[in-house]
Amino acid sequence: MAEAVERLVNLAMFLAAANSPVSVERIRAEVAGYPNDQDEVAFIRMFERDKDDLRAMGISIESTPEGTYHVDAQRTFAAELDLSPEEEVVLRATAAVFVSDPTFPFARDLRYALAKVSGPASRELPATGRFANEESEGQGTGVGVFAAAITARKQVTFDYTNAAGVSHFRRIEPYGLFVHSGRWYAVGRDMALGEIRVYALARIEHLKSNAVRPKAPDFDRPADFDVATYIGLPFQYGTGEPFEAQVRFSPAAAWRAKTLTGGLGELREDAEGLVWHVSARDCTRLARWTLTNGPGISVIAPSEAVTAVETGIQRVAVLHG
């Protein structure tokens, strides 16, 4: 991977520095990273792949009728940066956290960006942060597959295990991604259900992007799609039927209600405090959310969620004697 990144950086810098379009022969001879003993067919294949990767990163590589290549600076929008030593240290220290974090899906793109700013990184720093609270590496890999499929507008297939432990094969048109409370979620139109659904990547297995006609899109994303519309709380995701939950904030905890509810649902005041009426799909996650954010917060409906809270408390009491 490091060799491929270095070759891409070398190619980008060579084309950007050229005063005039350059031939394939010059690129092969002068750009470090292309093997000297490589046959012409293998070189052309590698060069074409490198061009596609650079274009995907926003570097506009143009060709001429004569078969030469150059970078269109105006279309690339590569504004020159003049960072002070202190600014570069801050940039690299911040980026190092994400580059080496297995949960971060765009580490490869970030490496390219760092290399374009100040040359290839000479060393890697260990990550100091972890965002996912489960299956960190699996989520990072899955987000990478989804991100590529969203960009290329290709359908994806996977096996999805719901909260009840039942697994189903799904085929969707992926529209967007978001991360919430350490978990990544994919949003897309489920082909079998005919509606847009949200899927937790930690529950996905055997994820595959449609490899047929890779450069031809499988769908068009709706013009009015906004992924923010689908960002909710953990208990609002799942394949179960939605239901209305009621959560009480005691007078002492009422000041926290606005922040914890995030503007979702409706807060109604009564004699005992505030009652939050909100849509939910998962009683277990609702109970976990309530216990995590207590004290002063309690579920009052539905009864299944109340039971889940009581069961959880009993298990904690047993574990702690």
CSV table of C-alpha atoms in Angstrom, one decimal, residues 52-299:
chain,number,residue,atom,x,y,z
A,52,ASP,CA,-8.5,6.9,-12.2
A,53,ASP,CA,-7.4,7.0,-8.6
A,54,LEU,CA,-6.0,10.5,-8.9
A,55,ARG,CA,-9.1,11.7,-10.7
A,56,ALA,CA,-11.2,10.2,-7.9
A,57,MET,CA,-9.2,12.3,-5.5
A,58,GLY,CA,-10.1,15.5,-7.4
A,59,ILE,CA,-6.9,15.9,-9.5
A,60,SER,CA,-8.1,16.7,-13.0
A,61,ILE,CA,-5.8,14.9,-15.5
A,62,GLU,CA,-6.4,15.8,-19.1
A,63,SER,CA,-5.2,14.1,-22.2
A,64,THR,CA,-4.5,15.5,-25.7
A,65,PRO,CA,-5.2,14.0,-29.1
A,66,GLU,CA,-1.5,13.3,-29.3
A,67,GLY,CA,-1.7,11.0,-26.3
A,68,THR,CA,0.0,13.2,-23.8
A,69,TYR,CA,-1.2,14.2,-20.3
A,70,HIS,CA,-1.2,17.2,-18.0
A,71,VAL,CA,-3.0,18.5,-14.8
A,72,ASP,CA,-5.6,21.1,-15.3
A,73,ALA,CA,-4.9,23.3,-12.2
A,74,GLN,CA,-8.0,25.4,-12.5
A,75,ARG,CA,-10.3,22.3,-12.4
A,76,THR,CA,-8.2,20.6,-9.7
A,77,PHE,CA,-8.7,23.5,-7.3
A,78,ALA,CA,-5.3,22.7,-5.7
A,79,ALA,CA,-4.7,26.0,-3.9
A,80,GLU,CA,-1.1,26.3,-2.6
A,81,LEU,CA,-0.7,25.9,1.1
A,82,ASP,CA,2.0,27.7,3.1
A,83,LEU,CA,2.0,26.0,6.5
A,84,SER,CA,4.2,27.0,9.4
A,85,PRO,CA,6.1,24.2,11.1
A,86,GLU,CA,3.8,24.5,14.0
A,87,GLU,CA,0.7,24.2,11.8
A,88,GLU,CA,2.1,21.2,10.0
A,89,VAL,CA,2.8,19.4,13.3
A,90,VAL,CA,-0.8,20.0,14.4
A,91,LEU,CA,-2.1,18.8,11.1
A,92,ARG,CA,-0.1,15.6,11.1
A,93,ALA,CA,-0.8,14.9,14.8
A,94,THR,CA,-4.5,15.3,14.3
A,95,ALA,CA,-4.6,13.3,11.0
A,96,ALA,CA,-2.5,10.5,12.6
A,97,VAL,CA,-5.3,9.6,14.9
A,98,PHE,CA,-7.6,8.9,11.9
A,99,VAL,CA,-5.1,7.4,9.5
A,100,SER,CA,-4.2,4.5,11.9
A,101,ASP,CA,-7.7,4.1,13.3
A,102,PRO,CA,-9.4,0.9,11.9
A,103,THR,CA,-12.8,2.4,12.4
A,104,PHE,CA,-12.1,5.4,10.1
A,105,PRO,CA,-13.1,4.5,6.6
A,106,PHE,CA,-11.3,7.2,4.7
A,107,ALA,CA,-7.8,6.6,5.9
A,108,ARG,CA,-6.5,5.9,2.4
A,109,ASP,CA,-7.8,9.2,1.1
A,110,LEU,CA,-6.4,11.0,4.1
A,111,ARG,CA,-3.0,9.6,3.4
A,112,TYR,CA,-3.2,11.0,-0.1
A,113,ALA,CA,-4.2,14.4,1.2
A,114,LEU,CA,-1.3,14.5,3.7
A,115,ALA,CA,1.1,13.5,1.0
A,116,LYS,CA,-0.1,16.3,-1.2
A,117,VAL,CA,0.3,18.8,1.6
A,118,SER,CA,3.8,18.0,2.6
A,119,GLY,CA,5.1,14.9,1.0
A,120,PRO,CA,4.8,11.2,2.1
A,121,ALA,CA,4.6,10.6,5.8
A,122,SER,CA,7.9,9.2,7.2
A,123,ARG,CA,6.2,7.3,10.0
A,124,GLU,CA,2.9,6.3,11.4
A,125,LEU,CA,1.7,7.3,14.8
A,126,PRO,CA,-0.6,5.0,16.9
A,127,ALA,CA,-4.2,6.0,17.1
A,128,THR,CA,-5.3,7.7,20.3
A,129,GLY,CA,-9.0,7.5,19.6
A,130,ARG,CA,-11.6,4.8,18.9
A,131,PHE,CA,-15.0,5.7,17.7
A,132,ALA,CA,-16.9,2.4,17.2
A,133,ASN,CA,-18.1,0.6,20.3
A,134,GLU,CA,-18.2,-2.8,18.6
A,135,GLU,CA,-16.7,-4.5,15.6
A,136,SER,CA,-14.3,-1.5,15.0
A,137,GLU,CA,-12.4,-3.0,12.1
A,138,GLY,CA,-15.4,-4.6,10.5
A,139,GLN,CA,-17.3,-1.3,10.6
A,140,GLY,CA,-14.3,0.5,9.1
A,141,THR,CA,-14.1,-2.0,6.2
A,142,GLY,CA,-17.8,-1.9,5.7
A,143,VAL,CA,-18.0,1.9,5.5
A,144,GLY,CA,-15.3,1.8,2.9
A,145,VAL,CA,-17.4,-0.5,0.7
A,146,PHE,CA,-20.5,1.5,1.2
A,147,ALA,CA,-18.7,4.8,0.5
A,148,ALA,CA,-17.4,3.5,-2.8
A,149,ALA,CA,-20.8,2.1,-3.7
A,150,ILE,CA,-22.5,5.4,-2.9
A,151,THR,CA,-20.1,7.3,-5.1
A,152,ALA,CA,-20.4,4.9,-8.0
A,153,ARG,CA,-24.1,4.4,-7.4
A,154,LYS,CA,-23.8,0.6,-7.3
A,155,GLN,CA,-26.2,-1.7,-5.4
A,156,VAL,CA,-24.9,-3.6,-2.5
A,157,THR,CA,-26.0,-7.0,-1.0
A,158,PHE,CA,-25.5,-8.3,2.5
A,159,ASP,CA,-26.9,-10.5,5.3
A,160,TYR,CA,-28.5,-8.5,8.1
A,161,THR,CA,-29.2,-9.8,11.6
A,162,ASN,CA,-31.9,-7.9,13.3
A,163,ALA,CA,-32.4,-7.3,17.1
A,164,ALA,CA,-34.2,-10.6,17.4
A,165,GLY,CA,-31.2,-12.5,16.1
A,166,VAL,CA,-32.8,-13.3,12.7
A,167,SER,CA,-30.7,-12.9,9.6
A,168,HIS,CA,-32.1,-11.9,6.2
A,169,PHE,CA,-30.5,-11.3,2.8
A,170,ARG,CA,-30.9,-7.7,1.7
A,171,ARG,CA,-30.2,-5.8,-1.5
A,172,ILE,CA,-30.2,-2.0,-1.4
A,173,GLU,CA,-29.4,1.1,-3.3
A,174,PRO,CA,-27.1,2.9,-0.8
A,175,TYR,CA,-27.8,6.6,-0.5
A,176,GLY,CA,-25.8,7.8,2.5
A,177,LEU,CA,-23.8,7.1,5.6
A,178,PHE,CA,-23.6,8.5,9.1
A,179,VAL,CA,-22.0,7.7,12.5
A,180,HIS,CA,-23.9,8.0,15.7
A,181,SER,CA,-22.8,7.1,19.3
A,182,GLY,CA,-19.8,5.1,17.9
A,183,ARG,CA,-21.8,3.1,15.3
A,184,TRP,CA,-21.9,3.5,11.6
A,185,TYR,CA,-25.2,3.3,9.7
A,186,ALA,CA,-26.0,3.0,6.0
A,187,VAL,CA,-29.2,4.5,4.6
A,188,GLY,CA,-30.6,3.2,1.3
A,189,ARG,CA,-33.6,1.9,-0.5
A,190,ASP,CA,-34.3,-1.7,0.2
A,191,MET,CA,-35.2,-3.4,-3.1
A,192,ALA,CA,-37.5,-6.0,-1.6
A,193,LEU,CA,-39.3,-3.7,0.8
A,194,GLY,CA,-39.5,-0.8,-1.7
A,195,GLU,CA,-38.7,1.8,1.0
A,196,ILE,CA,-35.7,3.6,2.5
A,197,ARG,CA,-34.3,1.9,5.6
A,198,VAL,CA,-31.4,2.4,8.0
A,199,TYR,CA,-28.9,-0.4,8.7
A,200,ALA,CA,-26.3,-0.7,11.4
A,201,LEU,CA,-23.0,-1.8,9.9
A,202,ALA,CA,-22.2,-3.9,13.0
A,203,ARG,CA,-25.1,-6.2,12.1
A,204,ILE,CA,-24.0,-6.7,8.5
A,205,GLU,CA,-22.1,-9.7,7.1
A,206,HIS,CA,-21.0,-10.8,3.7
A,207,LEU,CA,-21.2,-7.2,2.3
A,208,LYS,CA,-20.6,-7.0,-1.5
A,209,SER,CA,-20.9,-4.2,-4.0
A,210,ASN,CA,-22.3,-5.1,-7.5
A,211,ALA,CA,-19.3,-5.8,-9.7
A,212,VAL,CA,-21.2,-5.9,-12.9
A,213,ARG,CA,-20.4,-3.0,-15.2
A,214,PRO,CA,-18.5,-1.2,-12.4
A,215,LYS,CA,-18.4,2.2,-14.2
A,216,ALA,CA,-22.1,2.1,-15.0
A,217,PRO,CA,-24.5,3.3,-12.2
A,218,ASP,CA,-27.3,1.0,-11.0
A,219,PHE,CA,-29.5,3.8,-9.8
A,220,ASP,CA,-30.0,7.6,-9.3
A,221,ARG,CA,-30.3,8.9,-5.8
A,222,PRO,CA,-33.4,11.0,-5.1
A,223,ALA,CA,-32.7,14.7,-5.6
A,224,ASP,CA,-34.3,15.5,-2.2
A,225,PHE,CA,-32.5,12.9,-0.2
A,226,ASP,CA,-30.9,14.2,3.0
A,227,VAL,CA,-29.1,11.7,5.2
A,228,ALA,CA,-29.6,14.0,8.2
A,229,THR,CA,-33.3,13.1,8.1
A,230,TYR,CA,-32.5,9.5,9.1
A,231,ILE,CA,-30.1,10.3,12.0
A,232,GLY,CA,-31.9,9.3,15.2
A,233,LEU,CA,-31.2,7.7,18.6
A,234,PRO,CA,-29.9,4.1,19.0
A,235,PHE,CA,-33.4,2.7,19.9
A,236,GLN,CA,-34.9,4.2,16.8
A,237,TYR,CA,-33.1,1.8,14.5
A,238,GLY,CA,-34.0,-1.8,13.7
A,239,THR,CA,-36.4,-3.8,11.6
A,240,GLY,CA,-39.2,-4.0,14.2
A,241,GLU,CA,-42.4,-2.0,13.8
A,242,PRO,CA,-42.2,1.5,15.2
A,243,PHE,CA,-44.0,2.3,18.4
A,244,GLU,CA,-44.4,5.3,20.6
A,245,ALA,CA,-42.3,5.3,23.8
A,246,GLN,CA,-42.8,7.5,26.8
A,247,VAL,CA,-39.9,8.5,28.9
A,248,ARG,CA,-40.2,10.6,32.1
A,249,PHE,CA,-37.7,13.2,33.2
A,250,SER,CA,-38.0,14.0,36.9
A,251,PRO,CA,-38.0,17.7,37.9
A,252,ALA,CA,-34.4,17.4,38.9
A,253,ALA,CA,-33.4,16.0,35.5
A,254,ALA,CA,-35.8,18.1,33.4
A,255,TRP,CA,-32.9,20.6,32.5
A,256,ARG,CA,-31.2,17.7,30.6
A,257,ALA,CA,-34.2,16.9,28.5
A,258,LYS,CA,-33.6,19.3,25.6
A,259,THR,CA,-30.0,18.1,25.1
A,260,LEU,CA,-30.7,14.4,25.5
A,261,THR,CA,-33.7,14.3,23.2
A,262,GLY,CA,-31.9,16.2,20.4
A,263,GLY,CA,-35.1,17.8,19.2
A,264,LEU,CA,-36.7,14.5,18.4
A,265,GLY,CA,-40.2,13.6,19.5
A,266,GLU,CA,-42.3,15.9,21.8
A,267,LEU,CA,-41.8,17.0,25.4
A,268,ARG,CA,-45.0,17.4,27.4
A,269,GLU,CA,-45.1,18.8,30.9
A,270,ASP,CA,-47.2,17.2,33.7
A,271,ALA,CA,-47.4,17.4,37.5
A,272,GLU,CA,-44.5,15.0,37.9
A,273,GLY,CA,-42.1,16.6,35.4
A,274,LEU,CA,-41.6,16.1,31.7
A,275,VAL,CA,-42.8,13.2,29.6
A,276,TRP,CA,-41.0,12.6,26.3
A,277,HIS,CA,-43.1,11.0,23.6
A,278,VAL,CA,-40.8,9.6,20.9
A,279,SER,CA,-40.9,7.0,18.2
A,280,ALA,CA,-38.8,3.8,18.9
A,281,ARG,CA,-38.2,0.4,17.3
A,282,ASP,CA,-36.2,-1.5,19.9
A,283,CYS,CA,-37.2,-1.9,23.6
A,284,THR,CA,-33.9,-3.3,24.7
A,285,ARG,CA,-31.9,-0.3,23.3
A,286,LEU,CA,-34.5,2.1,24.8
A,287,ALA,CA,-34.0,0.5,28.2
A,288,ARG,CA,-30.2,0.7,27.7
A,289,TRP,CA,-30.4,4.4,26.7
A,290,THR,CA,-32.5,5.1,29.8
A,291,LEU,CA,-30.2,3.4,32.2
A,292,THR,CA,-27.1,5.0,30.6
A,293,ASN,CA,-28.5,8.5,30.9
A,294,GLY,CA,-30.1,8.2,34.3
A,295,PRO,CA,-30.7,8.9,37.2
A,296,GLY,CA,-33.9,10.9,37.0
A,297,ILE,CA,-35.0,9.3,33.7
A,298,SER,CA,-37.4,6.4,33.5
A,299,VAL,CA,-39.4,4.6,30.9
